[in-house]
Amino acid sequence: MALRIVLAGGGTAGHVNPLLATATCLAQRGHECTVIGTREGLEADLVPAAGFDLRFIPRVPLPRRPSLQFFSLPGRWSKAVDECVDILTGADVLVGFGGYVSTPAYRAAQKLGIPVVIHEQNARPGLANRLGARFARIVALTFTSTPLSALQGTTHVTGLPLRPAIEKLAKERHTEDGRRAARQLAASELGIVPDAPTILITGGSLGALHINEVMAGLARELPPGVQVLHLTGHGKDEPVRRAVDEAGVGDRWHVFDYVTDMEKVLAVADLVVCRSGAGTVAEMTALGLPCIYVPLPIGNGEQRLNAGDHVAAGGAVLIENPDFTADTARTSVYDLIGSAKLEQMAEVSLSLGRVNAAEDLAKLIELTAKTQEED
């Protein structure tokens, strides 16, 4: 039976990407999906581009310190909840992914008696999902170590719903033939040597300036036969290109400011140097990739926690941002590439990966609706 499912979440790619992956899976299973978002978040562009109905509500952040906004909060909150009630009326399930959008949606679902399913992407849960978990039927987690549970329902570790292109690559990489074929095709499209040991350096779409500087400073020491794919981030490529040219390794150190088809560079990587956002960690383990994680040094420390399970199992190494220097990078990156230890780390990473998270979460959503009907 087709369900009417409302999904809430937005603001950042960390919320929007798993939401869209889940919505895509639900739509393929024959369900109608509506997304609640704000005009300010990435969802304003990404959700309509993916073909889903997007309904806007006002953004209502909770003030972190006394301000004039505090006095208008009750009215703005009430308006957001009322708009969520209108959107949710007639829905079978609300699926929340956290962020500003989810909090009023959770409250509206509670008022209407609509069952709530929560997905928490980070190892350290956000405020919205901590509130919603108090009455959620199901809480789904990316990481086993996340301290969040459904107080009146059940808790499941599903992993993070992956973008379809990454999910496809992950399934290919779970067989030797599939891994080799995907690598050969991607290397051909990128114009690089398919069988050379390959280091991928990436700080995400915005880049990571410190990682760029440290690794570019080691360009002269690039081991023979090794190649690098370096994604610098928008507007951060010129200093890296200059360092690579001066080192004379431009034929093996390939610099991009950004790539749209991330699955291509991941298909050829043997070792990844990166930040440790929840989406990154989930993708690295699903793809069976060893990592050197350099967590973002700002925020509440969730990036270090996100990497915890991968590092503890032996599939990755974590180096705090201030400690990531030429000496530590030389030892952790160059000495590791091509080694037997790297192969062991790849096996561990693959064993941790959850490739079918979107489908597993979709099944839990369907189960929640069915249970609601029986009640």
Short mmCIF file of N, CA, C and O in Angstrom, two decimals, residues 174-298:
data_model
loop_
_atom_site.label_atom_id
_atom_site.label_comp_id
_atom_site.label_asym_id
_atom_site.label_seq_id
_atom_site.Cartn_x
_atom_site.Cartn_y
_atom_site.Cartn_z
N HIS A 174 32.34 -4.29 -3.32
CA HIS A 174 32.28 -5.44 -2.41
C HIS A 174 32.67 -6.73 -3.10
O HIS A 174 32.66 -7.79 -2.48
N THR A 175 33.02 -6.68 -4.39
CA THR A 175 33.61 -7.84 -5.08
C THR A 175 34.89 -7.38 -5.76
O THR A 175 35.01 -6.22 -6.18
N GLU A 176 35.84 -8.26 -5.89
CA GLU A 176 37.13 -7.92 -6.50
C GLU A 176 36.95 -7.48 -7.94
O GLU A 176 37.54 -6.49 -8.39
N ASP A 177 36.14 -8.23 -8.70
CA ASP A 177 35.91 -7.88 -10.11
C ASP A 177 35.22 -6.53 -10.23
O ASP A 177 35.57 -5.72 -11.09
N GLY A 178 34.23 -6.29 -9.38
CA GLY A 178 33.52 -5.02 -9.41
C GLY A 178 34.41 -3.86 -9.06
O GLY A 178 34.34 -2.79 -9.68
N ARG A 179 35.26 -4.06 -8.05
CA ARG A 179 36.19 -3.01 -7.63
C ARG A 179 37.17 -2.67 -8.75
O ARG A 179 37.42 -1.49 -9.03
N ARG A 180 37.70 -3.70 -9.40
CA ARG A 180 38.67 -3.47 -10.47
C ARG A 180 38.02 -2.77 -11.67
O ARG A 180 38.59 -1.83 -12.24
N ALA A 181 36.80 -3.20 -12.03
CA ALA A 181 36.12 -2.60 -13.18
C ALA A 181 35.79 -1.13 -12.91
O ALA A 181 35.97 -0.27 -13.79
N ALA A 182 35.30 -0.83 -11.70
CA ALA A 182 34.96 0.56 -11.37
C ALA A 182 36.21 1.43 -11.37
O ALA A 182 36.19 2.58 -11.83
N ARG A 183 37.32 0.89 -10.89
CA ARG A 183 38.57 1.64 -10.85
C ARG A 183 39.09 1.93 -12.26
O ARG A 183 39.51 3.05 -12.56
N GLN A 184 39.07 0.92 -13.11
CA GLN A 184 39.56 1.10 -14.47
C GLN A 184 38.75 2.16 -15.21
O GLN A 184 39.30 3.03 -15.89
N LEU A 185 37.42 2.11 -15.07
CA LEU A 185 36.55 3.06 -15.77
C LEU A 185 36.78 4.48 -15.26
O LEU A 185 36.92 5.43 -16.05
N ALA A 186 36.84 4.64 -13.92
CA ALA A 186 37.03 5.97 -13.35
C ALA A 186 38.40 6.53 -13.72
O ALA A 186 38.53 7.72 -14.04
N ALA A 187 39.44 5.70 -13.69
CA ALA A 187 40.79 6.16 -14.03
C ALA A 187 40.85 6.64 -15.48
O ALA A 187 41.49 7.65 -15.79
N SER A 188 40.16 5.92 -16.35
CA SER A 188 40.12 6.31 -17.76
C SER A 188 39.46 7.67 -17.93
O SER A 188 39.94 8.53 -18.68
N GLU A 189 38.36 7.90 -17.22
CA GLU A 189 37.63 9.17 -17.32
C GLU A 189 38.41 10.32 -16.69
O GLU A 189 38.29 11.47 -17.14
N LEU A 190 39.19 10.01 -15.65
CA LEU A 190 39.98 11.05 -14.98
C LEU A 190 41.32 11.29 -15.67
O LEU A 190 42.00 12.29 -15.38
N GLY A 191 41.73 10.37 -16.53
CA GLY A 191 43.00 10.51 -17.22
C GLY A 191 44.20 10.22 -16.34
O GLY A 191 45.25 10.87 -16.47
N ILE A 192 44.08 9.24 -15.45
CA ILE A 192 45.18 8.88 -14.55
C ILE A 192 45.54 7.41 -14.74
O ILE A 192 44.83 6.66 -15.40
N VAL A 193 46.66 7.00 -14.13
CA VAL A 193 47.12 5.61 -14.22
C VAL A 193 46.23 4.74 -13.34
O VAL A 193 46.12 4.98 -12.13
N PRO A 194 45.59 3.72 -13.88
CA PRO A 194 44.61 2.96 -13.10
C PRO A 194 45.21 2.12 -11.97
O PRO A 194 44.56 1.92 -10.94
N ASP A 195 46.43 1.63 -12.15
CA ASP A 195 46.98 0.68 -11.18
C ASP A 195 47.98 1.30 -10.21
O ASP A 195 48.51 0.61 -9.34
N ALA A 196 48.26 2.58 -10.32
CA ALA A 196 49.22 3.22 -9.41
C ALA A 196 48.59 3.43 -8.04
O ALA A 196 47.41 3.80 -7.95
N PRO A 197 49.33 3.18 -6.95
CA PRO A 197 48.80 3.50 -5.61
C PRO A 197 48.37 4.97 -5.57
O PRO A 197 49.13 5.85 -5.98
N THR A 198 47.16 5.21 -5.08
CA THR A 198 46.56 6.54 -5.21
C THR A 198 46.11 7.09 -3.87
O THR A 198 45.35 6.43 -3.14
N ILE A 199 46.56 8.30 -3.57
CA ILE A 199 46.14 9.03 -2.36
C ILE A 199 45.12 10.07 -2.78
O ILE A 199 45.36 10.86 -3.70
N LEU A 200 43.99 10.08 -2.10
CA LEU A 200 42.98 11.12 -2.31
C LEU A 200 43.03 12.08 -1.13
O LEU A 200 42.95 11.66 0.02
N ILE A 201 43.18 13.37 -1.43
CA ILE A 201 43.17 14.41 -0.40
C ILE A 201 41.96 15.29 -0.64
O ILE A 201 41.79 15.84 -1.73
N THR A 202 41.10 15.41 0.35
CA THR A 202 39.89 16.22 0.17
C THR A 202 39.44 16.83 1.49
O THR A 202 39.48 16.18 2.53
N GLY A 203 38.99 18.06 1.40
CA GLY A 203 38.39 18.73 2.55
C GLY A 203 36.93 19.05 2.32
O GLY A 203 36.38 19.92 2.98
N GLY A 204 36.31 18.35 1.35
CA GLY A 204 34.92 18.65 1.02
C GLY A 204 34.83 19.81 0.05
O GLY A 204 35.85 20.32 -0.45
N SER A 205 33.62 20.25 -0.24
CA SER A 205 33.42 21.29 -1.25
C SER A 205 34.10 22.61 -0.88
O SER A 205 34.53 23.35 -1.75
N LEU A 206 34.19 22.89 0.42
CA LEU A 206 34.84 24.12 0.87
C LEU A 206 36.35 23.97 1.01
O LEU A 206 37.08 24.95 1.13
N GLY A 207 36.80 22.72 1.02
CA GLY A 207 38.21 22.47 1.19
C GLY A 207 38.64 22.58 2.64
O GLY A 207 37.89 22.99 3.52
N ALA A 208 39.88 22.18 2.90
CA ALA A 208 40.46 22.27 4.24
C ALA A 208 41.85 22.89 4.08
O ALA A 208 42.80 22.19 3.68
N LEU A 209 41.97 24.16 4.34
CA LEU A 209 43.18 24.91 4.04
C LEU A 209 44.41 24.30 4.71
O LEU A 209 45.47 24.18 4.08
N HIS A 210 44.27 23.89 5.97
CA HIS A 210 45.43 23.34 6.68
C HIS A 210 45.90 22.03 6.05
O HIS A 210 47.11 21.82 5.86
N ILE A 211 44.95 21.16 5.71
CA ILE A 211 45.32 19.91 5.04
C ILE A 211 46.00 20.20 3.71
O ILE A 211 47.01 19.60 3.36
N ASN A 212 45.44 21.16 2.96
CA ASN A 212 46.04 21.55 1.68
C ASN A 212 47.50 21.98 1.86
O ASN A 212 48.39 21.56 1.12
N GLU A 213 47.73 22.85 2.84
CA GLU A 213 49.07 23.41 3.03
C GLU A 213 50.07 22.33 3.45
O GLU A 213 51.19 22.29 2.93
N VAL A 214 49.66 21.48 4.37
CA VAL A 214 50.59 20.44 4.86
C VAL A 214 50.94 19.47 3.74
O VAL A 214 52.13 19.16 3.50
N MET A 215 49.92 18.98 3.03
CA MET A 215 50.18 17.99 2.00
C MET A 215 50.93 18.59 0.80
O MET A 215 51.85 17.96 0.26
N ALA A 216 50.58 19.81 0.39
CA ALA A 216 51.28 20.45 -0.71
C ALA A 216 52.76 20.67 -0.36
O ALA A 216 53.63 20.61 -1.23
N GLY A 217 53.02 20.90 0.92
CA GLY A 217 54.40 21.08 1.37
C GLY A 217 55.23 19.82 1.27
O GLY A 217 56.47 19.88 1.33
N LEU A 218 54.57 18.68 1.08
CA LEU A 218 55.28 17.41 0.94
C LEU A 218 55.34 16.94 -0.50
O LEU A 218 55.71 15.79 -0.76
N ALA A 219 54.97 17.80 -1.44
CA ALA A 219 54.92 17.38 -2.84
C ALA A 219 56.28 16.89 -3.34
O ALA A 219 56.36 15.92 -4.11
N ARG A 220 57.35 17.54 -2.90
CA ARG A 220 58.69 17.14 -3.36
C ARG A 220 59.05 15.72 -2.90
O ARG A 220 59.93 15.09 -3.49
N GLU A 221 58.39 15.25 -1.84
CA GLU A 221 58.74 13.94 -1.27
C GLU A 221 57.79 12.84 -1.72
O GLU A 221 57.82 11.73 -1.18
N LEU A 222 56.94 13.11 -2.70
CA LEU A 222 55.99 12.10 -3.16
C LEU A 222 56.73 10.83 -3.58
O LEU A 222 57.62 10.88 -4.43
N PRO A 223 56.41 9.69 -2.96
CA PRO A 223 57.13 8.45 -3.28
C PRO A 223 57.02 8.07 -4.75
O PRO A 223 55.98 8.33 -5.38
N PRO A 224 58.04 7.47 -5.31
CA PRO A 224 58.01 7.06 -6.72
C PRO A 224 56.82 6.12 -6.99
O PRO A 224 56.51 5.25 -6.17
N GLY A 225 56.17 6.32 -8.12
CA GLY A 225 55.08 5.44 -8.52
C GLY A 225 53.74 5.73 -7.89
O GLY A 225 52.73 5.13 -8.26
N VAL A 226 53.71 6.64 -6.93
CA VAL A 226 52.46 6.99 -6.24
C VAL A 226 51.85 8.22 -6.92
O VAL A 226 52.57 9.13 -7.33
N GLN A 227 50.52 8.24 -7.03
CA GLN A 227 49.86 9.42 -7.58
C GLN A 227 48.85 9.97 -6.56
O GLN A 227 48.40 9.27 -5.66
N VAL A 228 48.53 11.25 -6.72
CA VAL A 228 47.66 11.97 -5.79
C VAL A 228 46.52 12.62 -6.56
O VAL A 228 46.72 13.19 -7.64
N LEU A 229 45.32 12.52 -6.01
CA LEU A 229 44.18 13.32 -6.45
C LEU A 229 43.89 14.29 -5.32
O LEU A 229 43.54 13.87 -4.21
N HIS A 230 44.05 15.58 -5.58
CA HIS A 230 43.94 16.58 -4.51
C HIS A 230 42.78 17.51 -4.83
O HIS A 230 42.83 18.32 -5.77
N LEU A 231 41.71 17.41 -4.04
CA LEU A 231 40.54 18.27 -4.17
C LEU A 231 40.69 19.40 -3.15
O LEU A 231 40.52 19.20 -1.95
N THR A 232 41.01 20.58 -3.63
CA THR A 232 41.40 21.67 -2.73
C THR A 232 40.23 22.44 -2.14
O THR A 232 40.36 23.10 -1.11
N GLY A 233 39.05 22.40 -2.81
CA GLY A 233 37.95 23.27 -2.43
C GLY A 233 37.94 24.51 -3.32
O GLY A 233 38.98 24.92 -3.86
N HIS A 234 36.76 25.09 -3.49
CA HIS A 234 36.61 26.25 -4.37
C HIS A 234 37.55 27.39 -3.98
O HIS A 234 37.61 27.79 -2.82
N GLY A 235 38.32 27.87 -4.96
CA GLY A 235 39.17 29.03 -4.74
C GLY A 235 40.44 28.76 -3.96
O GLY A 235 41.17 29.69 -3.63
N LYS A 236 40.73 27.49 -3.67
CA LYS A 236 41.91 27.16 -2.87
C LYS A 236 42.94 26.36 -3.66
O LYS A 236 43.88 25.81 -3.08
N ASP A 237 42.80 26.29 -4.96
CA ASP A 237 43.66 25.42 -5.75
C ASP A 237 44.99 26.04 -6.16
O ASP A 237 45.99 25.33 -6.31
N GLU A 238 45.05 27.37 -6.34
CA GLU A 238 46.24 27.99 -6.92
C GLU A 238 47.51 27.74 -6.12
O GLU A 238 48.56 27.38 -6.70
N PRO A 239 47.51 27.93 -4.77
CA PRO A 239 48.75 27.66 -4.02
C PRO A 239 49.20 26.20 -4.13
O PRO A 239 50.41 25.92 -4.16
N VAL A 240 48.24 25.29 -4.19
CA VAL A 240 48.59 23.87 -4.31
C VAL A 240 49.18 23.59 -5.69
O VAL A 240 50.20 22.89 -5.82
N ARG A 241 48.57 24.14 -6.73
CA ARG A 241 49.10 23.95 -8.09
C ARG A 241 50.54 24.49 -8.18
O ARG A 241 51.41 23.87 -8.79
N ARG A 242 50.78 25.63 -7.55
CA ARG A 242 52.11 26.24 -7.59
C ARG A 242 53.14 25.35 -6.89
O ARG A 242 54.24 25.12 -7.42
N ALA A 243 52.76 24.81 -5.73
CA ALA A 243 53.68 23.93 -4.99
C ALA A 243 53.97 22.66 -5.77
O ALA A 243 55.11 22.18 -5.79
N VAL A 244 52.96 22.13 -6.41
CA VAL A 244 53.13 20.91 -7.20
C VAL A 244 54.02 21.16 -8.41
O VAL A 244 54.91 20.35 -8.72
N ASP A 245 53.82 22.28 -9.08
CA ASP A 245 54.66 22.61 -10.24
C ASP A 245 56.11 22.82 -9.83
O ASP A 245 57.04 22.35 -10.52
N GLU A 246 56.31 23.51 -8.72
CA GLU A 246 57.68 23.75 -8.25
C GLU A 246 58.37 22.45 -7.85
O GLU A 246 59.59 22.31 -7.97
N ALA A 247 57.57 21.48 -7.37
CA ALA A 247 58.14 20.19 -6.98
C ALA A 247 58.38 19.29 -8.18
O ALA A 247 59.05 18.25 -8.05
N GLY A 248 57.84 19.65 -9.34
CA GLY A 248 58.06 18.85 -10.55
C GLY A 248 57.29 17.54 -10.57
O GLY A 248 57.73 16.58 -11.23
N VAL A 249 56.14 17.47 -9.87
CA VAL A 249 55.38 16.21 -9.83
C VAL A 249 53.98 16.40 -10.41
O VAL A 249 53.06 15.64 -10.09
N GLY A 250 53.82 17.39 -11.27
CA GLY A 250 52.51 17.67 -11.83
C GLY A 250 51.91 16.53 -12.62
O GLY A 250 50.69 16.46 -12.78
N ASP A 251 52.76 15.61 -13.13
CA ASP A 251 52.24 14.47 -13.89
C ASP A 251 51.62 13.41 -12.99
O ASP A 251 50.88 12.54 -13.46
N ARG A 252 51.93 13.50 -11.66
CA ARG A 252 51.39 12.50 -10.73
C ARG A 252 50.53 13.11 -9.62
O ARG A 252 49.86 12.39 -8.88
N TRP A 253 50.56 14.43 -9.48
CA TRP A 253 49.78 15.10 -8.43
C TRP A 253 48.71 15.94 -9.13
O TRP A 253 48.97 17.02 -9.62
N HIS A 254 47.51 15.39 -9.20
CA HIS A 254 46.44 15.98 -9.99
C HIS A 254 45.56 16.86 -9.09
O HIS A 254 44.98 16.36 -8.11
N VAL A 255 45.47 18.14 -9.43
CA VAL A 255 44.79 19.12 -8.57
C VAL A 255 43.44 19.51 -9.18
O VAL A 255 43.36 19.85 -10.36
N PHE A 256 42.40 19.45 -8.36
CA PHE A 256 41.06 19.90 -8.74
C PHE A 256 40.55 20.80 -7.63
O PHE A 256 40.78 20.51 -6.46
N ASP A 257 39.84 21.86 -7.98
CA ASP A 257 39.25 22.63 -6.89
C ASP A 257 37.96 21.96 -6.41
O ASP A 257 37.60 22.05 -5.23
N TYR A 258 37.28 21.26 -7.36
CA TYR A 258 36.01 20.62 -6.99
C TYR A 258 35.67 19.62 -8.09
O TYR A 258 36.00 19.82 -9.25
N VAL A 259 35.04 18.51 -7.72
CA VAL A 259 34.52 17.58 -8.72
C VAL A 259 33.05 17.30 -8.41
O VAL A 259 32.66 17.20 -7.25
N THR A 260 32.26 17.20 -9.44
CA THR A 260 30.83 16.92 -9.24
C THR A 260 30.57 15.43 -9.09
O THR A 260 29.64 15.02 -8.40
N ASP A 261 31.40 14.61 -9.74
CA ASP A 261 31.22 13.16 -9.67
C ASP A 261 32.21 12.57 -8.67
O ASP A 261 33.22 11.97 -9.05
N MET A 262 31.91 12.75 -7.39
CA MET A 262 32.84 12.31 -6.35
C MET A 262 33.10 10.82 -6.40
O MET A 262 34.18 10.34 -6.02
N GLU A 263 32.13 10.06 -6.91
CA GLU A 263 32.30 8.61 -6.96
C GLU A 263 33.48 8.21 -7.83
O GLU A 263 34.09 7.14 -7.62
N LYS A 264 33.85 9.04 -8.81
CA LYS A 264 34.97 8.70 -9.68
C LYS A 264 36.30 8.72 -8.92
O LYS A 264 37.11 7.80 -9.04
N VAL A 265 36.54 9.77 -8.16
CA VAL A 265 37.81 9.86 -7.44
C VAL A 265 37.85 8.83 -6.30
O VAL A 265 38.92 8.31 -5.97
N LEU A 266 36.70 8.53 -5.72
CA LEU A 266 36.67 7.51 -4.67
C LEU A 266 36.92 6.11 -5.23
O LEU A 266 37.48 5.26 -4.55
N ALA A 267 36.53 5.88 -6.48
CA ALA A 267 36.71 4.57 -7.09
C ALA A 267 38.17 4.22 -7.28
O ALA A 267 38.53 3.03 -7.32
N VAL A 268 39.05 5.23 -7.40
CA VAL A 268 40.47 4.95 -7.65
C VAL A 268 41.33 5.12 -6.40
O VAL A 268 42.53 4.84 -6.44
N ALA A 269 40.75 5.57 -5.29
CA ALA A 269 41.53 5.86 -4.09
C ALA A 269 41.95 4.59 -3.35
O ALA A 269 41.18 3.63 -3.26
N ASP A 270 43.17 4.61 -2.84
CA ASP A 270 43.65 3.55 -1.94
C ASP A 270 43.73 4.04 -0.50
O ASP A 270 43.63 3.25 0.44
N LEU A 271 43.93 5.34 -0.33
CA LEU A 271 44.02 5.96 0.99
C LEU A 271 43.46 7.37 0.87
O LEU A 271 43.75 8.07 -0.09
N VAL A 272 42.65 7.77 1.87
CA VAL A 272 42.00 9.08 1.82
C VAL A 272 42.43 9.91 3.02
O VAL A 272 42.40 9.44 4.16
N VAL A 273 42.84 11.14 2.75
CA VAL A 273 43.14 12.12 3.79
C VAL A 273 41.99 13.12 3.78
O VAL A 273 41.77 13.79 2.77
N CYS A 274 41.26 13.24 4.90
CA CYS A 274 40.02 14.01 4.85
C CYS A 274 39.57 14.44 6.24
O CYS A 274 40.11 14.00 7.25
N ARG A 275 38.55 15.29 6.29
CA ARG A 275 37.83 15.60 7.52
C ARG A 275 36.96 14.41 7.88
O ARG A 275 36.90 13.41 7.14
N SER A 276 36.22 14.50 8.98
CA SER A 276 35.43 13.34 9.42
C SER A 276 33.99 13.72 9.76
O SER A 276 33.49 13.39 10.83
N GLY A 277 33.35 14.43 8.82
CA GLY A 277 31.92 14.60 8.94
C GLY A 277 31.22 13.26 8.87
O GLY A 277 31.77 12.28 8.34
N ALA A 278 30.00 13.19 9.38
CA ALA A 278 29.28 11.91 9.44
C ALA A 278 29.13 11.30 8.06
O ALA A 278 29.32 10.09 7.88
N GLY A 279 28.78 12.13 7.06
CA GLY A 279 28.61 11.61 5.71
C GLY A 279 29.90 11.04 5.15
O GLY A 279 29.90 9.99 4.51
N THR A 280 30.99 11.73 5.41
CA THR A 280 32.30 11.26 4.93
C THR A 280 32.65 9.91 5.55
O THR A 280 33.03 8.97 4.85
N VAL A 281 32.51 9.79 6.85
CA VAL A 281 32.86 8.54 7.53
C VAL A 281 31.98 7.40 7.03
O VAL A 281 32.47 6.29 6.77
N ALA A 282 30.69 7.64 6.88
CA ALA A 282 29.79 6.60 6.41
C ALA A 282 30.16 6.14 4.99
O ALA A 282 30.14 4.95 4.69
N GLU A 283 30.51 7.09 4.14
CA GLU A 283 30.88 6.74 2.78
C GLU A 283 32.21 5.99 2.74
O GLU A 283 32.37 5.01 1.99
N MET A 284 33.18 6.41 3.55
CA MET A 284 34.49 5.75 3.55
C MET A 284 34.38 4.29 3.99
O MET A 284 35.01 3.41 3.41
N THR A 285 33.57 4.02 5.00
CA THR A 285 33.43 2.64 5.46
C THR A 285 32.61 1.82 4.47
O THR A 285 32.93 0.65 4.21
N ALA A 286 31.56 2.40 3.90
CA ALA A 286 30.77 1.68 2.90
C ALA A 286 31.62 1.28 1.70
O ALA A 286 31.42 0.22 1.11
N LEU A 287 32.59 2.14 1.36
CA LEU A 287 33.46 1.88 0.22
C LEU A 287 34.70 1.07 0.59
O LEU A 287 35.49 0.70 -0.29
N GLY A 288 34.89 0.81 1.88
CA GLY A 288 36.04 0.03 2.32
C GLY A 288 37.35 0.76 2.15
O GLY A 288 38.38 0.17 1.81
N LEU A 289 37.36 2.08 2.43
CA LEU A 289 38.55 2.89 2.23
C LEU A 289 39.25 3.21 3.55
O LEU A 289 38.62 3.72 4.48
N PRO A 290 40.54 2.96 3.65
CA PRO A 290 41.31 3.41 4.82
C PRO A 290 41.43 4.93 4.79
O PRO A 290 41.50 5.53 3.72
N CYS A 291 41.46 5.54 5.97
CA CYS A 291 41.47 7.00 6.03
C CYS A 291 42.47 7.52 7.05
O CYS A 291 42.74 6.88 8.06
N ILE A 292 42.99 8.71 6.75
CA ILE A 292 43.65 9.54 7.74
C ILE A 292 42.67 10.68 8.02
O ILE A 292 42.48 11.55 7.17
N TYR A 293 42.02 10.65 9.15
CA TYR A 293 41.03 11.67 9.49
C TYR A 293 41.72 12.83 10.23
O TYR A 293 42.46 12.60 11.19
N VAL A 294 41.44 14.04 9.77
CA VAL A 294 41.90 15.24 10.44
C VAL A 294 40.64 16.05 10.77
O VAL A 294 40.17 16.83 9.95
N PRO A 295 40.05 15.84 11.95
CA PRO A 295 38.76 16.45 12.25
C PRO A 295 38.79 17.96 12.21
O PRO A 295 39.79 18.60 12.56
N LEU A 296 37.67 18.53 11.78
CA LEU A 296 37.51 19.98 11.79
C LEU A 296 37.71 20.49 13.22
O LEU A 296 37.09 19.97 14.15
N PRO A 297 38.56 21.48 13.43
CA PRO A 297 38.91 21.89 14.80
C PRO A 297 37.91 22.83 15.45
O PRO A 297 38.16 23.32 16.55
N ILE A 298 36.79 23.10 14.79
CA ILE A 298 35.77 23.97 15.39
C ILE A 298 34.49 23.17 15.60
O ILE A 298 34.38 22.03 15.17
#
